[in-house]
mmCIF file of C-alpha atoms in Angstrom:
data_model
loop_
_atom_site.group_PDB
_atom_site.id
_atom_site.type_symbol
_atom_site.label_atom_id
_atom_site.label_comp_id
_atom_site.label_asym_id
_atom_site.label_seq_id
_atom_site.Cartn_x
_atom_site.Cartn_y
_atom_site.Cartn_z
ATOM 1 C CA MET A 5 -19.454 77.885 71.644
ATOM 2 C CA GLY A 6 -17.515 76.478 74.569
ATOM 3 C CA ARG A 7 -14.117 77.865 73.538
ATOM 4 C CA ALA A 8 -12.684 81.360 73.378
ATOM 5 C CA VAL A 9 -10.193 83.210 71.220
ATOM 6 C CA LYS A 10 -6.768 83.394 72.858
ATOM 7 C CA ARG A 11 -5.087 85.973 70.574
ATOM 8 C CA VAL A 12 -5.304 87.552 67.127
ATOM 9 C CA VAL A 13 -2.628 86.009 64.928
ATOM 10 C CA TYR A 14 -3.326 87.911 61.662
ATOM 11 C CA ASP A 15 -5.546 90.984 61.552
ATOM 12 C CA GLU A 16 -7.842 92.112 58.729
ATOM 13 C CA ARG A 17 -5.283 94.450 57.124
ATOM 14 C CA GLN A 18 -2.507 91.819 57.141
ATOM 15 C CA ILE A 19 -4.863 89.316 55.498
ATOM 16 C CA ALA A 20 -6.086 91.769 52.836
ATOM 17 C CA ASP A 21 -2.524 92.788 51.943
ATOM 18 C CA LYS A 22 -1.386 89.153 51.712
ATOM 19 C CA VAL A 23 -4.363 88.109 49.556
ATOM 20 C CA LYS A 24 -3.661 90.977 47.143
ATOM 21 C CA GLU A 25 0.000 89.916 46.925
ATOM 22 C CA MET A 26 -0.991 86.286 46.301
ATOM 23 C CA GLY A 27 -3.467 87.301 43.586
ATOM 24 C CA ALA A 28 -0.720 89.171 41.742
ATOM 25 C CA ALA A 29 1.635 86.177 42.018
ATOM 26 C CA ILE A 30 -1.034 83.801 40.688
ATOM 27 C CA THR A 31 -1.839 86.149 37.804
ATOM 28 C CA ALA A 32 1.848 86.204 36.836
ATOM 29 C CA ALA A 33 2.208 82.413 37.170
ATOM 30 C CA TYR A 34 -0.629 81.645 34.741
ATOM 31 C CA PRO A 35 -0.237 83.868 31.659
ATOM 32 C CA ASP A 36 -2.209 81.545 29.378
ATOM 33 C CA GLY A 37 -4.486 78.526 29.322
ATOM 34 C CA GLU A 38 -7.666 77.782 31.216
ATOM 35 C CA LEU A 39 -7.373 78.323 34.949
ATOM 36 C CA LEU A 40 -9.713 76.533 37.351
ATOM 37 C CA VAL A 41 -9.532 77.735 40.936
ATOM 38 C CA LEU A 42 -10.768 74.820 42.996
ATOM 39 C CA GLY A 43 -11.716 75.714 46.560
ATOM 40 C CA LEU A 44 -11.652 73.201 49.370
ATOM 41 C CA LEU A 45 -14.803 73.801 51.390
ATOM 42 C CA LYS A 46 -15.761 74.862 53.843
ATOM 43 C CA GLY A 47 -12.711 76.589 55.271
ATOM 44 C CA SER A 48 -11.446 78.245 52.087
ATOM 45 C CA PHE A 49 -14.656 79.995 51.022
ATOM 46 C CA ILE A 50 -13.850 83.476 52.368
ATOM 47 C CA PHE A 51 -10.196 83.320 51.290
ATOM 48 C CA LEU A 52 -11.212 81.981 47.861
ATOM 49 C CA SER A 53 -13.760 84.752 47.263
ATOM 50 C CA ASP A 54 -11.238 87.451 48.176
ATOM 51 C CA LEU A 55 -8.440 85.745 46.228
ATOM 52 C CA VAL A 56 -10.251 85.349 42.890
ATOM 53 C CA ARG A 57 -11.101 89.057 42.938
ATOM 54 C CA GLN A 58 -7.352 89.769 43.095
ATOM 55 C CA ILE A 59 -6.471 87.521 40.124
ATOM 56 C CA SER A 60 -6.386 89.646 36.966
ATOM 57 C CA ARG A 61 -7.087 87.029 34.300
ATOM 58 C CA PRO A 62 -10.026 84.863 33.213
ATOM 59 C CA LEU A 63 -10.716 81.898 35.465
ATOM 60 C CA GLN A 64 -13.352 79.418 36.541
ATOM 61 C CA VAL A 65 -14.284 78.450 40.092
ATOM 62 C CA ASP A 66 -15.487 75.137 41.493
ATOM 63 C CA PHE A 67 -15.319 73.390 44.847
ATOM 64 C CA LEU A 68 -14.416 70.178 46.644
ATOM 65 C CA VAL A 69 -15.749 69.131 50.023
ATOM 66 C CA ALA A 70 -13.618 66.827 52.131
ATOM 67 C CA ALA A 71 -13.902 66.078 55.844
ATOM 68 C CA SER A 72 -11.276 64.981 58.352
ATOM 69 C CA TYR A 73 -11.885 66.969 61.558
ATOM 70 C CA GLY A 74 -15.547 66.753 62.625
ATOM 71 C CA ASP A 75 -15.841 68.624 65.931
ATOM 72 C CA LYS A 76 -12.290 67.886 67.105
ATOM 73 C CA THR A 77 -9.239 70.191 67.097
ATOM 74 C CA PHE A 78 -7.110 67.521 65.408
ATOM 75 C CA SER A 79 -7.472 65.561 62.179
ATOM 76 C CA SER A 80 -8.931 62.083 62.446
ATOM 77 C CA GLY A 81 -6.595 60.928 59.681
ATOM 78 C CA THR A 82 -9.530 59.698 57.614
ATOM 79 C CA VAL A 83 -10.396 61.862 54.605
ATOM 80 C CA ARG A 84 -13.928 61.649 53.246
ATOM 81 C CA LEU A 85 -14.738 63.293 49.889
ATOM 82 C CA LEU A 86 -18.256 64.665 50.238
ATOM 83 C CA TYR A 87 -18.493 66.675 46.997
ATOM 84 C CA ASP A 88 -16.513 66.126 43.817
ATOM 85 C CA PRO A 89 -16.256 68.940 41.220
ATOM 86 C CA GLU A 90 -18.401 68.540 38.145
ATOM 87 C CA THR A 91 -16.139 70.764 36.039
ATOM 88 C CA GLU A 92 -13.916 69.031 33.459
ATOM 89 C CA LEU A 93 -10.329 69.117 34.755
ATOM 90 C CA GLU A 94 -8.384 67.619 31.864
ATOM 91 C CA GLY A 95 -6.041 70.083 30.137
ATOM 92 C CA LYS A 96 -6.687 72.937 32.580
ATOM 93 C CA HIS A 97 -4.420 74.628 35.069
ATOM 94 C CA ILE A 98 -5.859 73.578 38.424
ATOM 95 C CA LEU A 99 -5.149 75.689 41.496
ATOM 96 C CA LEU A 100 -6.361 73.894 44.614
ATOM 97 C CA VAL A 101 -7.118 76.534 47.255
ATOM 98 C CA GLU A 102 -6.933 75.539 50.912
ATOM 99 C CA ASP A 103 -7.347 77.615 54.043
ATOM 100 C CA ILE A 104 -4.578 75.921 56.031
ATOM 101 C CA VAL A 105 -2.034 73.152 55.476
ATOM 102 C CA ASP A 106 -1.410 71.225 58.650
ATOM 103 C CA THR A 107 -1.159 67.401 58.553
ATOM 104 C CA GLY A 108 -1.315 67.269 54.745
ATOM 105 C CA ARG A 109 -3.551 64.178 54.766
ATOM 106 C CA THR A 110 -6.496 65.835 53.060
ATOM 107 C CA LEU A 111 -4.364 67.602 50.456
ATOM 108 C CA GLY A 112 -2.308 64.490 49.764
ATOM 109 C CA ARG A 113 -5.432 62.477 49.035
ATOM 110 C CA LEU A 114 -6.933 65.237 46.898
ATOM 111 C CA MET A 115 -3.749 65.731 44.865
ATOM 112 C CA GLU A 116 -3.778 62.016 43.979
ATOM 113 C CA LEU A 117 -7.419 62.206 42.933
ATOM 114 C CA LEU A 118 -6.970 65.370 40.864
ATOM 115 C CA SER A 119 -3.748 64.199 39.186
ATOM 116 C CA ASP A 120 -5.604 61.200 37.798
ATOM 117 C CA ARG A 121 -7.825 63.614 35.828
ATOM 118 C CA ARG A 122 -4.907 64.805 33.689
ATOM 119 C CA PRO A 123 -4.840 68.557 34.299
ATOM 120 C CA ARG A 124 -2.329 70.707 32.392
ATOM 121 C CA SER A 125 -0.870 71.672 35.780
ATOM 122 C CA LEU A 126 -1.869 71.127 39.400
ATOM 123 C CA GLU A 127 -0.725 73.374 42.234
ATOM 124 C CA ILE A 128 -1.696 74.147 45.817
ATOM 125 C CA CYS A 129 -2.444 77.598 47.192
ATOM 126 C CA ALA A 130 -2.899 77.999 50.949
ATOM 127 C CA LEU A 131 -3.455 81.076 53.046
ATOM 128 C CA LEU A 132 -1.774 79.403 56.024
ATOM 129 C CA HIS A 133 0.897 76.713 56.240
ATOM 130 C CA LYS A 134 2.042 75.143 59.517
ATOM 131 C CA HIS A 135 4.987 73.302 57.898
ATOM 132 C CA ILE A 136 4.281 70.153 59.900
ATOM 133 C CA ALA A 137 2.825 68.080 57.049
ATOM 134 C CA THR A 138 4.440 64.673 56.816
ATOM 135 C CA ASP A 139 1.939 63.172 54.362
ATOM 136 C CA LEU A 140 2.098 65.865 51.677
ATOM 137 C CA LYS A 141 4.397 64.976 48.808
ATOM 138 C CA HIS A 142 3.390 67.919 46.578
ATOM 139 C CA PRO A 143 4.801 71.315 47.662
ATOM 140 C CA THR A 144 2.488 74.257 48.268
ATOM 141 C CA LYS A 145 3.306 76.740 45.489
ATOM 142 C CA PHE A 146 1.504 79.764 46.909
ATOM 143 C CA VAL A 147 1.591 80.354 50.683
ATOM 144 C CA GLY A 148 0.236 83.401 52.440
ATOM 145 C CA PHE A 149 1.531 83.026 55.979
ATOM 146 C CA ASP A 150 3.708 80.564 57.859
ATOM 147 C CA ALA A 151 1.275 79.707 60.647
ATOM 148 C CA PRO A 152 2.042 78.869 64.252
ATOM 149 C CA ASN A 153 1.308 75.327 65.371
ATOM 150 C CA GLU A 154 -1.893 76.353 67.144
ATOM 151 C CA PHE A 155 -5.553 75.690 66.394
ATOM 152 C CA LEU A 156 -6.598 78.703 64.304
ATOM 153 C CA VAL A 157 -10.070 80.071 63.631
ATOM 154 C CA GLY A 158 -11.624 82.968 61.750
ATOM 155 C CA TYR A 159 -11.660 84.167 58.142
ATOM 156 C CA GLY A 160 -13.389 80.907 57.188
ATOM 157 C CA LEU A 161 -11.543 78.567 59.569
ATOM 158 C CA ASP A 162 -13.747 76.997 62.202
ATOM 159 C CA HIS A 163 -14.035 74.886 65.288
ATOM 160 C CA ALA A 164 -17.185 72.724 65.080
ATOM 161 C CA GLU A 165 -18.652 75.217 62.548
ATOM 162 C CA ASN A 166 -18.110 78.211 64.862
ATOM 163 C CA PHE A 167 -15.801 81.231 64.426
ATOM 164 C CA ARG A 168 -15.825 81.215 60.580
ATOM 165 C CA HIS A 169 -17.376 84.674 60.500
ATOM 166 C CA ILE A 170 -14.724 86.623 62.395
ATOM 167 C CA PRO A 171 -12.731 88.828 59.971
ATOM 168 C CA TYR A 172 -9.301 88.022 61.404
ATOM 169 C CA ILE A 173 -7.407 84.823 62.210
ATOM 170 C CA ALA A 174 -6.984 83.937 65.869
ATOM 171 C CA SER A 175 -5.738 81.059 67.964
ATOM 172 C CA LEU A 176 -8.257 79.178 70.035
ATOM 173 C CA GLN A 177 -7.850 78.487 73.743
#
């Protein structure tokens, strides 16, 4: 893999407790209407699967695929949409689920695209937020952890497609 884990930032228990707390908050925030939980692949897939099992109300799930990193540890600044959801978005509550908010470029572009489809509401949910985004105009409504400004892997987050499988979140050397 070429790189090694430096330290565990959030362990399995911390993540599970936070995801349960976030699921309860999302359930309370959406008492009625159709809810579409829209996962941003690939990084959010583990978080998304755990999160939807903690939301105690009917919902639908779909995905978006956008790319901005490649095999680097920093965003290229160019966002490419590789898969667009086929689910009808108009009139639904849309919860865009992201693994980590860092530069905000990808989310900013996606929020513009999704807003044009006239959802009833559109919010962002992120497990991790670095609070360094300068390009994100829409606030993140649901945040699990305030993340350190380090390159993080595990629990779905990767470096060049590696480390997604580890059950905790760690910083990369």
